[in-house]
Short mmCIF file of C-alpha atoms and ligand atoms in Angstrom, two decimals:
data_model
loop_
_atom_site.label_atom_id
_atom_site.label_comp_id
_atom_site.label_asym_id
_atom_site.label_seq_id
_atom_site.Cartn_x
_atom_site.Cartn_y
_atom_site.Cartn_z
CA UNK A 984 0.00 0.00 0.00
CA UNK A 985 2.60 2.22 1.06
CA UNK A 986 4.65 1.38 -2.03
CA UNK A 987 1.58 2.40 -4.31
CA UNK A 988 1.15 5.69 -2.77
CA UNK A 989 4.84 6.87 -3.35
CA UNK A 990 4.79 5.38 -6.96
CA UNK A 991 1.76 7.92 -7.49
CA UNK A 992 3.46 10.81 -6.28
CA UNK A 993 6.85 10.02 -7.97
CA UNK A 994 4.93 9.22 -11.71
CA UNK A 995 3.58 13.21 -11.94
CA UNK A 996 6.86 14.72 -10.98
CA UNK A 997 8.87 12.45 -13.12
CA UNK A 998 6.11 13.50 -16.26
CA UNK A 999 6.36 17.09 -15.13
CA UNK A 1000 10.24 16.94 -15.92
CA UNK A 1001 9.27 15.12 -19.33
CA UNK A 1002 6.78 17.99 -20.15
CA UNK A 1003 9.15 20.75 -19.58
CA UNK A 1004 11.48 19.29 -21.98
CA UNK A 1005 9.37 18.12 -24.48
CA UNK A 1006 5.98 19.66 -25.29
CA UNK A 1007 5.91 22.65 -23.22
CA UNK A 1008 7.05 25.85 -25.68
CA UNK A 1009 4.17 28.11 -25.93
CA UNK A 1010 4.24 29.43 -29.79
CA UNK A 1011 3.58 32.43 -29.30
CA UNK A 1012 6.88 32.64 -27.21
CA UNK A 1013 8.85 32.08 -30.82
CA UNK A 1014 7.80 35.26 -31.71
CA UNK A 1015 10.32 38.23 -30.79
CA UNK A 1016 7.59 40.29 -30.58
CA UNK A 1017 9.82 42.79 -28.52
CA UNK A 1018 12.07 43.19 -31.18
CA UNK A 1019 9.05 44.03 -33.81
CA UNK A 1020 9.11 47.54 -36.09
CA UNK A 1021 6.50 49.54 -37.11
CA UNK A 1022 7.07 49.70 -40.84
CA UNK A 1023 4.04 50.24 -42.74
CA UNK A 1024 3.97 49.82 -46.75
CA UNK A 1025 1.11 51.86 -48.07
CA UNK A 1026 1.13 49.03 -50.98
CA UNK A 1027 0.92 46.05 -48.52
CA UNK A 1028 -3.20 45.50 -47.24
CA UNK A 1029 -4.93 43.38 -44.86
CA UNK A 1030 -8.43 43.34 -44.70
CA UNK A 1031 -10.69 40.99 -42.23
CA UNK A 1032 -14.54 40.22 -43.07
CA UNK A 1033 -16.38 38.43 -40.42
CA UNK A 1034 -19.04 36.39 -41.56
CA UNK A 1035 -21.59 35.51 -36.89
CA UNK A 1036 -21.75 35.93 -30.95
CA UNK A 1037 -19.42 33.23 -29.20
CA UNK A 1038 -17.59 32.04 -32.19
CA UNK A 1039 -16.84 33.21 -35.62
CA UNK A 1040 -15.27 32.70 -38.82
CA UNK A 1041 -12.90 35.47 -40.33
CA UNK A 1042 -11.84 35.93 -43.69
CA UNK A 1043 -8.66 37.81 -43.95
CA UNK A 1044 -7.15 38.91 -47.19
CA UNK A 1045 -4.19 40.06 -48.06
CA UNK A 1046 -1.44 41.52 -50.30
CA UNK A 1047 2.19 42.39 -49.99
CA UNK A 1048 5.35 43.93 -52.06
CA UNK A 1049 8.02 41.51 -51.66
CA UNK A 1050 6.55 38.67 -49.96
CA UNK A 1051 8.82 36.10 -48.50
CA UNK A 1052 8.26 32.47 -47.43
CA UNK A 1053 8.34 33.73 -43.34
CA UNK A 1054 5.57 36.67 -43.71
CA UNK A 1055 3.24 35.90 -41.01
CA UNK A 1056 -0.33 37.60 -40.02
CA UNK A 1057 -0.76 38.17 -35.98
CA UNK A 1058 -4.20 38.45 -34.39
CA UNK A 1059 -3.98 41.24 -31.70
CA UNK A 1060 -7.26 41.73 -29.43
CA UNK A 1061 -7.53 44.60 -28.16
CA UNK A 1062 -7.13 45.97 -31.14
CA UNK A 1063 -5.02 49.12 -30.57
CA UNK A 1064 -1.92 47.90 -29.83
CA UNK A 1065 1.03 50.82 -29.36
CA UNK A 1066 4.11 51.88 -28.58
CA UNK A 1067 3.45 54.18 -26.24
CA UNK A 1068 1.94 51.91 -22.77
CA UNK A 1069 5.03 49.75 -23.20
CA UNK A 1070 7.21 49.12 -20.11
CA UNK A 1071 10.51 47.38 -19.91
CA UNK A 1072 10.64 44.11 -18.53
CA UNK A 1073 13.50 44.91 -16.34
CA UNK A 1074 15.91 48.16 -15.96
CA UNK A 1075 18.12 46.93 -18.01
CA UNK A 1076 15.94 46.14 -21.34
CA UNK A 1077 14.50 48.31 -24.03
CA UNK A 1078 11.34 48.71 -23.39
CA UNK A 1079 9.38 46.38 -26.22
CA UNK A 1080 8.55 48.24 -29.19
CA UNK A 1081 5.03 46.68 -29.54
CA UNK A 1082 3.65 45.79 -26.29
CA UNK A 1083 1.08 42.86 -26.92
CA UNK A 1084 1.81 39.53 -28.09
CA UNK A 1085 -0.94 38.46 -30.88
CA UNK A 1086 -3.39 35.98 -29.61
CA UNK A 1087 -2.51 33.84 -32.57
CA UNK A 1088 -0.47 34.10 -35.61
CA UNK A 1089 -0.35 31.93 -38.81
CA UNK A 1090 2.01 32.00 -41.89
CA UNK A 1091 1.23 34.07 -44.68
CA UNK A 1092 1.53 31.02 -47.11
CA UNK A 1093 -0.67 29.09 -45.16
CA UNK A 1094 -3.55 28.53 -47.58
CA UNK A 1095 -1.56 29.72 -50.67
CA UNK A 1096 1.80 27.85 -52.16
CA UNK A 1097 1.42 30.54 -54.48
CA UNK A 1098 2.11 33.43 -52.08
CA UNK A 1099 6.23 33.21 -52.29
CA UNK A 1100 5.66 34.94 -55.70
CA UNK A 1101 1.86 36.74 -56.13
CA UNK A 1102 2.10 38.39 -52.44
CA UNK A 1103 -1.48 37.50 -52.48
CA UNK A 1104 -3.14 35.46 -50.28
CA UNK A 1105 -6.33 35.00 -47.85
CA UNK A 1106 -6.54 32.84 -44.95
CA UNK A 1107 -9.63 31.58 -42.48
CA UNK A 1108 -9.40 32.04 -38.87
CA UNK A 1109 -11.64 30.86 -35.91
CA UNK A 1110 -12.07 33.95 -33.17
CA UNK A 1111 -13.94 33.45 -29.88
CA UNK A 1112 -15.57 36.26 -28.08
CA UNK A 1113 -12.58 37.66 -25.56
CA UNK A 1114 -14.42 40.90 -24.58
CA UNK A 1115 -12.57 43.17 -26.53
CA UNK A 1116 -12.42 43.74 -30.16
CA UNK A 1117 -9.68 42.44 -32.70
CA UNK A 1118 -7.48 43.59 -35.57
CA UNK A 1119 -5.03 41.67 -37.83
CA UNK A 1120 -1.29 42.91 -38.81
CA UNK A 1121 0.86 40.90 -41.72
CA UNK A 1122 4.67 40.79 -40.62
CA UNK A 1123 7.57 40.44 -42.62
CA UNK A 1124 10.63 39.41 -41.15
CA UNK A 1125 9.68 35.98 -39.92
CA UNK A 1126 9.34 35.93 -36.34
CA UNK A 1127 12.69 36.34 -35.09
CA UNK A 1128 12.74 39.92 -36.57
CA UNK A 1129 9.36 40.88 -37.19
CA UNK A 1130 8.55 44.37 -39.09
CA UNK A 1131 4.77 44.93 -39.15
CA UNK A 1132 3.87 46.11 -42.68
CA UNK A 1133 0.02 45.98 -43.00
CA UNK A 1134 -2.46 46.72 -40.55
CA UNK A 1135 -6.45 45.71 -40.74
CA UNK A 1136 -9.62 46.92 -40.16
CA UNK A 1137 -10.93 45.66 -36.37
CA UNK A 1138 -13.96 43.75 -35.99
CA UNK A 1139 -15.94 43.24 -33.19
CA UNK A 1140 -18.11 40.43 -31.48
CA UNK A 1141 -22.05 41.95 -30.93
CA UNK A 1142 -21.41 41.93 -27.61
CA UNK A 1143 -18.14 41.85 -26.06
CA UNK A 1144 -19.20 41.58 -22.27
CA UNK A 1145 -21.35 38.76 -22.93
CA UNK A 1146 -21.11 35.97 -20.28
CA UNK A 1147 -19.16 33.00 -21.90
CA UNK A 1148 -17.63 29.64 -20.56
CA UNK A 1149 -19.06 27.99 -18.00
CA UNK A 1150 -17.32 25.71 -16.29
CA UNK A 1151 -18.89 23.14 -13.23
CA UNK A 1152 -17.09 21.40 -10.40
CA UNK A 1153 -18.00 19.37 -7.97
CA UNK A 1154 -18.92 21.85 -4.52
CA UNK A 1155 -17.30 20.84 -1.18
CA UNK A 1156 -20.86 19.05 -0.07
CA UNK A 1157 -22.02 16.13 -2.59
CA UNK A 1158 -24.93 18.01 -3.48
CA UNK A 1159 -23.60 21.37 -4.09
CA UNK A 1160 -22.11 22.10 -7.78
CA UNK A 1161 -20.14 25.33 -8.07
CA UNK A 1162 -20.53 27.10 -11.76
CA UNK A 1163 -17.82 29.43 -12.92
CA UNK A 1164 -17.77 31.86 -15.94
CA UNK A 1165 -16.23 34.87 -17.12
CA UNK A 1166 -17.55 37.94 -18.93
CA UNK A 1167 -16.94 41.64 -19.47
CA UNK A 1168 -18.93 42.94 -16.60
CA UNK A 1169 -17.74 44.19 -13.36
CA UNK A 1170 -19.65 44.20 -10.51
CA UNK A 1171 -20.09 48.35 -10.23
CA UNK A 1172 -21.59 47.67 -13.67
CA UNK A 1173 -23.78 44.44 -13.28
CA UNK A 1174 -25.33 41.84 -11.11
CA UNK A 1175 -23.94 38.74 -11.83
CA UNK A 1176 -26.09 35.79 -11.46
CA UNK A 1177 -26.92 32.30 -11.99
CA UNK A 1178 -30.85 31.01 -13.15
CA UNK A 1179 -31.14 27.54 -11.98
CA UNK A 1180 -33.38 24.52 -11.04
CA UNK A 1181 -34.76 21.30 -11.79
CA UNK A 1182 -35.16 20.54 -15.67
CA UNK A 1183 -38.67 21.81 -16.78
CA UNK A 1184 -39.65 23.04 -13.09
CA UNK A 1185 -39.40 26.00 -11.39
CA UNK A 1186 -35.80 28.05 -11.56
CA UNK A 1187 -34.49 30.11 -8.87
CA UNK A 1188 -31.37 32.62 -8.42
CA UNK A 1189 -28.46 32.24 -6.79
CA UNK A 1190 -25.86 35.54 -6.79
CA UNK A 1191 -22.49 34.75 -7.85
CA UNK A 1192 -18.92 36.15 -6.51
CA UNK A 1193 -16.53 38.10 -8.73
CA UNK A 1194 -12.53 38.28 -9.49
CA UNK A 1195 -10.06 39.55 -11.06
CA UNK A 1196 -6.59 40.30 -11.45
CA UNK A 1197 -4.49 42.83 -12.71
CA UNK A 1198 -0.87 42.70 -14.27
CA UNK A 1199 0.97 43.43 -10.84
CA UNK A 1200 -0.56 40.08 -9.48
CA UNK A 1201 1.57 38.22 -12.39
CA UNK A 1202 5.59 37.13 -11.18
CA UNK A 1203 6.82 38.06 -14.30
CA UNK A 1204 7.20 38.06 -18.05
CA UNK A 1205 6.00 37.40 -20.62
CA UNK A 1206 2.69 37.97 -18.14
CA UNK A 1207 3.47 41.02 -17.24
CA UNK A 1208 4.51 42.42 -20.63
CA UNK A 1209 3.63 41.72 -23.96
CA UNK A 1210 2.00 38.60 -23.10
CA UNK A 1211 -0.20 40.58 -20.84
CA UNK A 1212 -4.35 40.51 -21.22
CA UNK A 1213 -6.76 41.70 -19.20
CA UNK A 1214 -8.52 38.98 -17.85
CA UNK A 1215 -12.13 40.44 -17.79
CA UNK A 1216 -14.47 39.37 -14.78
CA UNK A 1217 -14.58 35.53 -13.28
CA UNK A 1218 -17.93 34.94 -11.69
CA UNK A 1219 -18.26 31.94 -9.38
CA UNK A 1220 -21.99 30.58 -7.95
CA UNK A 1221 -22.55 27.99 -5.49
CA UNK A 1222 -25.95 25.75 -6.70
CA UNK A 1223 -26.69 24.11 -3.23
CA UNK A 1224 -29.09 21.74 -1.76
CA UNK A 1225 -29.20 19.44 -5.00
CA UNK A 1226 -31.44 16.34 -5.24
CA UNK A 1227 -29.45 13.26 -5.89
CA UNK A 1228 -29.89 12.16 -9.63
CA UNK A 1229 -31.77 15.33 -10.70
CA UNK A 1230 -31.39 16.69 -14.14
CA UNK A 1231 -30.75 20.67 -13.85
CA UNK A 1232 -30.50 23.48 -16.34
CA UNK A 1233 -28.82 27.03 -15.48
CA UNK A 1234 -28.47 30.00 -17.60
CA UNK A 1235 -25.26 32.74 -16.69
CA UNK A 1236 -27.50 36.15 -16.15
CA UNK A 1237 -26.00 39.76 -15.27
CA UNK A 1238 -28.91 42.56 -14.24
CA UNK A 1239 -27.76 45.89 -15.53
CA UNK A 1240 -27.79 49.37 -13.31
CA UNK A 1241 -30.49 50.08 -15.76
CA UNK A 1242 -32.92 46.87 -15.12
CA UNK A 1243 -31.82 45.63 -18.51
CA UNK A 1244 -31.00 41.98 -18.43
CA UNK A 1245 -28.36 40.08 -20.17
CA UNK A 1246 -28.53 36.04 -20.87
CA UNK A 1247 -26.24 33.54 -22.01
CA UNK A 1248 -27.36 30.38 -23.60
CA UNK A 1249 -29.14 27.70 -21.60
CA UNK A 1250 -26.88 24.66 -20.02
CA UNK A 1251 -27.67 21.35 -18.03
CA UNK A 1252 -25.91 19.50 -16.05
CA UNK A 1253 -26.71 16.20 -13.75
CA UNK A 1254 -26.90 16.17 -9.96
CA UNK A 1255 -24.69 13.62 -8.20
CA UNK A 1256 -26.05 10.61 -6.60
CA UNK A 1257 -26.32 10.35 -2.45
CA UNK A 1258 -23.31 9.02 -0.42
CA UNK A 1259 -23.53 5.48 -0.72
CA UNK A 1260 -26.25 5.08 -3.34
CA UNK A 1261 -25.67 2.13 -5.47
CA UNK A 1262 -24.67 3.67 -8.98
CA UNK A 1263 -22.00 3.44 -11.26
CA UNK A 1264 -19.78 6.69 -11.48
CA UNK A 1265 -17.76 7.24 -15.03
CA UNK A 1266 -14.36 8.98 -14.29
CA UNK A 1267 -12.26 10.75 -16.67
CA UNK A 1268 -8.98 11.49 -15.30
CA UNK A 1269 -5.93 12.69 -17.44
CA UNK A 1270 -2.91 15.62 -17.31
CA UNK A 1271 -0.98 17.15 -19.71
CA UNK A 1272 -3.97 18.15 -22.44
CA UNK A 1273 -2.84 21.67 -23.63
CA UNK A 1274 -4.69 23.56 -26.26
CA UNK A 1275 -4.88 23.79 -29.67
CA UNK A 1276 -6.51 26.36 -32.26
CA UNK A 1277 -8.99 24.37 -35.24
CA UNK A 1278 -7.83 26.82 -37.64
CA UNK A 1279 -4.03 25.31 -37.66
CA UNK A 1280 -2.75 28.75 -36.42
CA UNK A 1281 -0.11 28.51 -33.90
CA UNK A 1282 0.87 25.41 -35.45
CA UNK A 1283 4.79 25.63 -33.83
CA UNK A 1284 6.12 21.95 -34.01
CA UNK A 1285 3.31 20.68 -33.88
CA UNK A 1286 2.12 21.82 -30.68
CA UNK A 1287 -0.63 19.21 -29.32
CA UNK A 1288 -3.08 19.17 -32.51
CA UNK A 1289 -3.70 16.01 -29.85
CA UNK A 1290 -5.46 17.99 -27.54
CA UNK A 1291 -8.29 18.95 -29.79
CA UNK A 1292 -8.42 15.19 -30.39
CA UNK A 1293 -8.70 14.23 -26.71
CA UNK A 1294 -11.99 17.15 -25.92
CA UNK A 1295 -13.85 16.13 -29.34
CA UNK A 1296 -13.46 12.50 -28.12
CA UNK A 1297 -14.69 13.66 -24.74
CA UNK A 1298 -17.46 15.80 -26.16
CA UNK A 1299 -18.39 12.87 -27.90
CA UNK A 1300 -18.81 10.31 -25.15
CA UNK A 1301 -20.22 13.27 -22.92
CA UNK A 1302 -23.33 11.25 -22.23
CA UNK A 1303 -21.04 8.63 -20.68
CA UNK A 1304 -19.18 10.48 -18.44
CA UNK A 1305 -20.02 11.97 -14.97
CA UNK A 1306 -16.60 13.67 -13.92
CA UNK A 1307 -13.95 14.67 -15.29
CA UNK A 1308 -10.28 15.60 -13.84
CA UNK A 1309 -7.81 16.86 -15.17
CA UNK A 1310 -5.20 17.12 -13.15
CA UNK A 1311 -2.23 19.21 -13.98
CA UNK A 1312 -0.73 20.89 -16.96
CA UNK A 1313 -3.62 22.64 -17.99
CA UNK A 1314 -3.30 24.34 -21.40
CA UNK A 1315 0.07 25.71 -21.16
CA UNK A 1316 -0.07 29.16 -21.92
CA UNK A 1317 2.97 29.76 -20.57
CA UNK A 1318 2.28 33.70 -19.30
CA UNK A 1319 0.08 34.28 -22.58
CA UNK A 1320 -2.96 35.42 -20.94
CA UNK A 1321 -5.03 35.13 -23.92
CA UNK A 1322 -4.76 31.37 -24.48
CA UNK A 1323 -6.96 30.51 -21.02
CA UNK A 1324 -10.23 32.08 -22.57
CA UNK A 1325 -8.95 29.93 -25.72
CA UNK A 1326 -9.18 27.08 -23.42
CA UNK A 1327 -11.63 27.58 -21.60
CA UNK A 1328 -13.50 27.69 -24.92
CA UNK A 1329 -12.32 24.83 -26.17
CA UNK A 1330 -13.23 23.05 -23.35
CA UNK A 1331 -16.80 24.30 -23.05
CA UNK A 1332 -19.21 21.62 -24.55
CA UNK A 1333 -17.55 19.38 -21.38
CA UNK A 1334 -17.12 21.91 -18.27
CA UNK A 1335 -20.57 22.96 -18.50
CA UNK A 1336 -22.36 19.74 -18.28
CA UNK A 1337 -20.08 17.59 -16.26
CA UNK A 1338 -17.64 18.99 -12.86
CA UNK A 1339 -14.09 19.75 -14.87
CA UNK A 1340 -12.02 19.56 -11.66
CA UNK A 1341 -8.56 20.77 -12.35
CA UNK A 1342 -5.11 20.90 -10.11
CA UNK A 1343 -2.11 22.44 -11.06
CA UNK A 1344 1.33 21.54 -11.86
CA UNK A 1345 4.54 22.93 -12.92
CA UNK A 1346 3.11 24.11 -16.28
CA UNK A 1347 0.46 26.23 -13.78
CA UNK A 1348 2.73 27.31 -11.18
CA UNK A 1349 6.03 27.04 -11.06
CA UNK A 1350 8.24 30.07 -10.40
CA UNK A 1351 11.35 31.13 -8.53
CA UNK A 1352 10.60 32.05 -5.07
CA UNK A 1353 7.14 32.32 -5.52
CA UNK A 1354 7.10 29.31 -2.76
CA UNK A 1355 6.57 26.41 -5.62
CA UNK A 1356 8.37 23.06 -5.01
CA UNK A 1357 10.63 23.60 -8.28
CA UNK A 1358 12.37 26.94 -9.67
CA UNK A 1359 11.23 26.82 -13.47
CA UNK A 1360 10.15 29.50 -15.58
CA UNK A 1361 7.54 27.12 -16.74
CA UNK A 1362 5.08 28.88 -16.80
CA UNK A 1363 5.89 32.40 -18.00
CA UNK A 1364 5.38 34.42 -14.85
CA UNK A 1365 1.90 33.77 -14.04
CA UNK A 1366 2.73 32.00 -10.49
CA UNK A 1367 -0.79 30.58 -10.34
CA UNK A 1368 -3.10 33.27 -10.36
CA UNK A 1369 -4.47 31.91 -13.81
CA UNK A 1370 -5.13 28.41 -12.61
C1 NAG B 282 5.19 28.43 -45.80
O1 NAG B 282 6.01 29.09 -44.83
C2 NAG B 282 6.60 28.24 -43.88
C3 NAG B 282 7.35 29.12 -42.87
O2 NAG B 282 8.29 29.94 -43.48
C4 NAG B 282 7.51 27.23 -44.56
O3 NAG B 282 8.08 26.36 -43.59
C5 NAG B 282 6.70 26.45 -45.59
O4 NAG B 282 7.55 25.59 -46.31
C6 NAG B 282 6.00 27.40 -46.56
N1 NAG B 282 5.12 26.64 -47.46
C7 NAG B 282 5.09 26.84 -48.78
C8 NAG B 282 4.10 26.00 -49.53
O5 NAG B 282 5.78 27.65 -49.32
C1 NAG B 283 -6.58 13.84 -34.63
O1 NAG B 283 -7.47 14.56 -35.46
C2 NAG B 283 -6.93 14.88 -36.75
C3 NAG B 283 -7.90 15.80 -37.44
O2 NAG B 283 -9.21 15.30 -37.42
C4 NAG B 283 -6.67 13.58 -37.52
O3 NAG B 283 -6.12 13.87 -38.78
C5 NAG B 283 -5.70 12.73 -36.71
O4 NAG B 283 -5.53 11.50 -37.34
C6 NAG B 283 -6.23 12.51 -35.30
N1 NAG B 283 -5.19 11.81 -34.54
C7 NAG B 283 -5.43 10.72 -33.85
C8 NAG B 283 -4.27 10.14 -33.10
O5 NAG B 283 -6.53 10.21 -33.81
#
């Protein structure tokens, strides 16, 4: 017994060493983005066309004097992105030229072999509603030395605030279920609530608490700099007193100062059976799952296109499962603030309908002297806050 205990403790540490070796390089850290120029080429264009409120398709096209094989397009939400807000890392750095990583980036070339010599080319990208609006910027350069020669239009989702993501775990009594989301809203600006009860009966309210962070709560960069993102508002409710078995549905709701009301979509989960009921329980446990965006963007070395595998799978056998766990190594954004709503997103169709309980590892929290067992940058200065 004893034996089996250690061997469980020793097998995540010895994984954690594997991951920071092998799979653990956030792409967007490839990009120098500190070291980018402002160049723009009134010749070179970029225009975006958005064709839908959670999720949406973008069409970007594009065209460029001289193209090269290692022209690249970033995404950058907000959109105004400057010179001017950028502080240095430490004393002794330059101060980064442009301040804010893109939330993605893909290679000019990407849908067009024929790029190298037209300059021409279009690409499709997947957004997801991150409270703030977006623009789109084609780089020469490559990403070691990137000079940003065409700026877009910026596009917006109808409503940026909305409430987005929910996310369920199990509450500290068997029949409590907590529910987590995030939205635009603060709490001088909105009520933030959750609309809840039995499946076809009567629904209730239950008020939910609020967070957030600012960059000062981050250890260091890139989380503090130009992988910096404002986090927005992260609600949490507590859905108590649950019958064993029962079939709920809940809806994320924030009451305006002004009466007005604003909904997300309707969700359901299941309750949980009694202590000691007879029933069968379907566990999902797993670590290591990561992210990954459906458009191919981000694509460095092929960084876990697995991971999309492993939540349609899930998403699939949803009606199976009645927890999940997953227990470490969360998406690895690596102090790129933007890639948790891209998680969170992903992960959606499963955290609202079944508890997504999640512990971190070094991937979530390591840091030097921030009181973690091990000293690794892993995770790009954002000691924990995030998960
Ligand atoms: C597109 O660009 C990438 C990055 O520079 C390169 O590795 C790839 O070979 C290019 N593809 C084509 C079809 O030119
Ligand atoms: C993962 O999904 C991609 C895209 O659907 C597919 O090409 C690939 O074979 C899948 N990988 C595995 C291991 O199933």
């Amino acid at each position: 017994m004893r034996l089996s205990l250690s061997l469980l403790v020793i097998l995540p540490i010895f994984l954690s060493l594997k991951g920071v070796r092998s799979h653990g390089i956030q792409p967007l850290s490839t990009i120098a983005i500190y070291k980018a120029v402002i160049a723009i080429d009134r010749k070179a264009s970029i225009k975006a066309c958005p064709s839908g409120q959670q999720k949406e398709w973008v069409t970007l096209t594009y065209s460029i004097q001289n193209p090269k094989i290692d022209d690249w397009v970033g995404v950058f939400s907000p959109s105004h992105f400057s010179a001017s807000t950028c502080s240095p890392e430490n004393i002794i750095a330059t101060p980064p030229l442009l301040c804010t990583a893109p939330i993605k980036f893909q290679y000019a070339n990407y849908s067009n072999p024929k790029y190298k010599s037209t300059g021409k080319g279009s690409l499709k990208l997947q957004l997801i509603n991150q409270r703030s609006d977006f623009s789109f910027a084609v780089f020469s350069g490559g990403l070691s030395k990137p000079k940003l020669v065409a700026l877009s239009n910026t596009i917006s989702f109808g409503n940026p605030n909305a409430p987005l993501y929910p996310r369920l775990a199990q509450g500290k009594q068997w029949n409590e279920m907590t529910v987590t989301w995030t939205s635009g809203y603060g709490i001088d600006e909105a009520e933030p609530f959750i609309e809840w009860g039995p499946q076809g009966g009567e629904q209730r309210r239950s008020l939910a608490v609020t967070l957030t962070f600012d960059r000062n709560s981050m250890c260091g960069p890139p989380a503090r700099t130009v992988g910096w993102r404002d986090p927005g508002f992260i609600h949490t409710s507590f859905l108590k007193e649950l019958w064993p078995n029962s079939q709920y549905t809940y809806k994320l709701g924030h009451r305006l100062l002004n009466g007005k009301y604003i909904w997300s979509q309707t969700y359901e989960f299941r309750a949980p059976p009694y202590p000691g009921q007879n029933s069968v329980q379907r566990v999902v446990i797993f670590g290591d799952m990561g992210k990954y965006e459906i458009d191919g963007s981000n694509d460095y070395n092929n960084f876990q296109p697995g991971s999309l595998n492993t939540t349609l799978q899930l998403i699939k056998d949803i009606k199976n499962i009645d927890i999940v766990f997953h227990i470490r190594d969360i998406c690895y954004s690596s102090g790129y603030i933007s890639q948790w709503d891209q998680f969170t997103s992903q992960i959606e169709p499963i955290a609202s309908r079944v508890p997504y309980m999640i512990a971190s590892g070094n991937h979530e929290r390591t840091w030097p002297d921030s009181g973690s067992f091990y000293n690794y940058m892993d995770l790009g200065g954002e000691c924990g806050v995030l998960a």
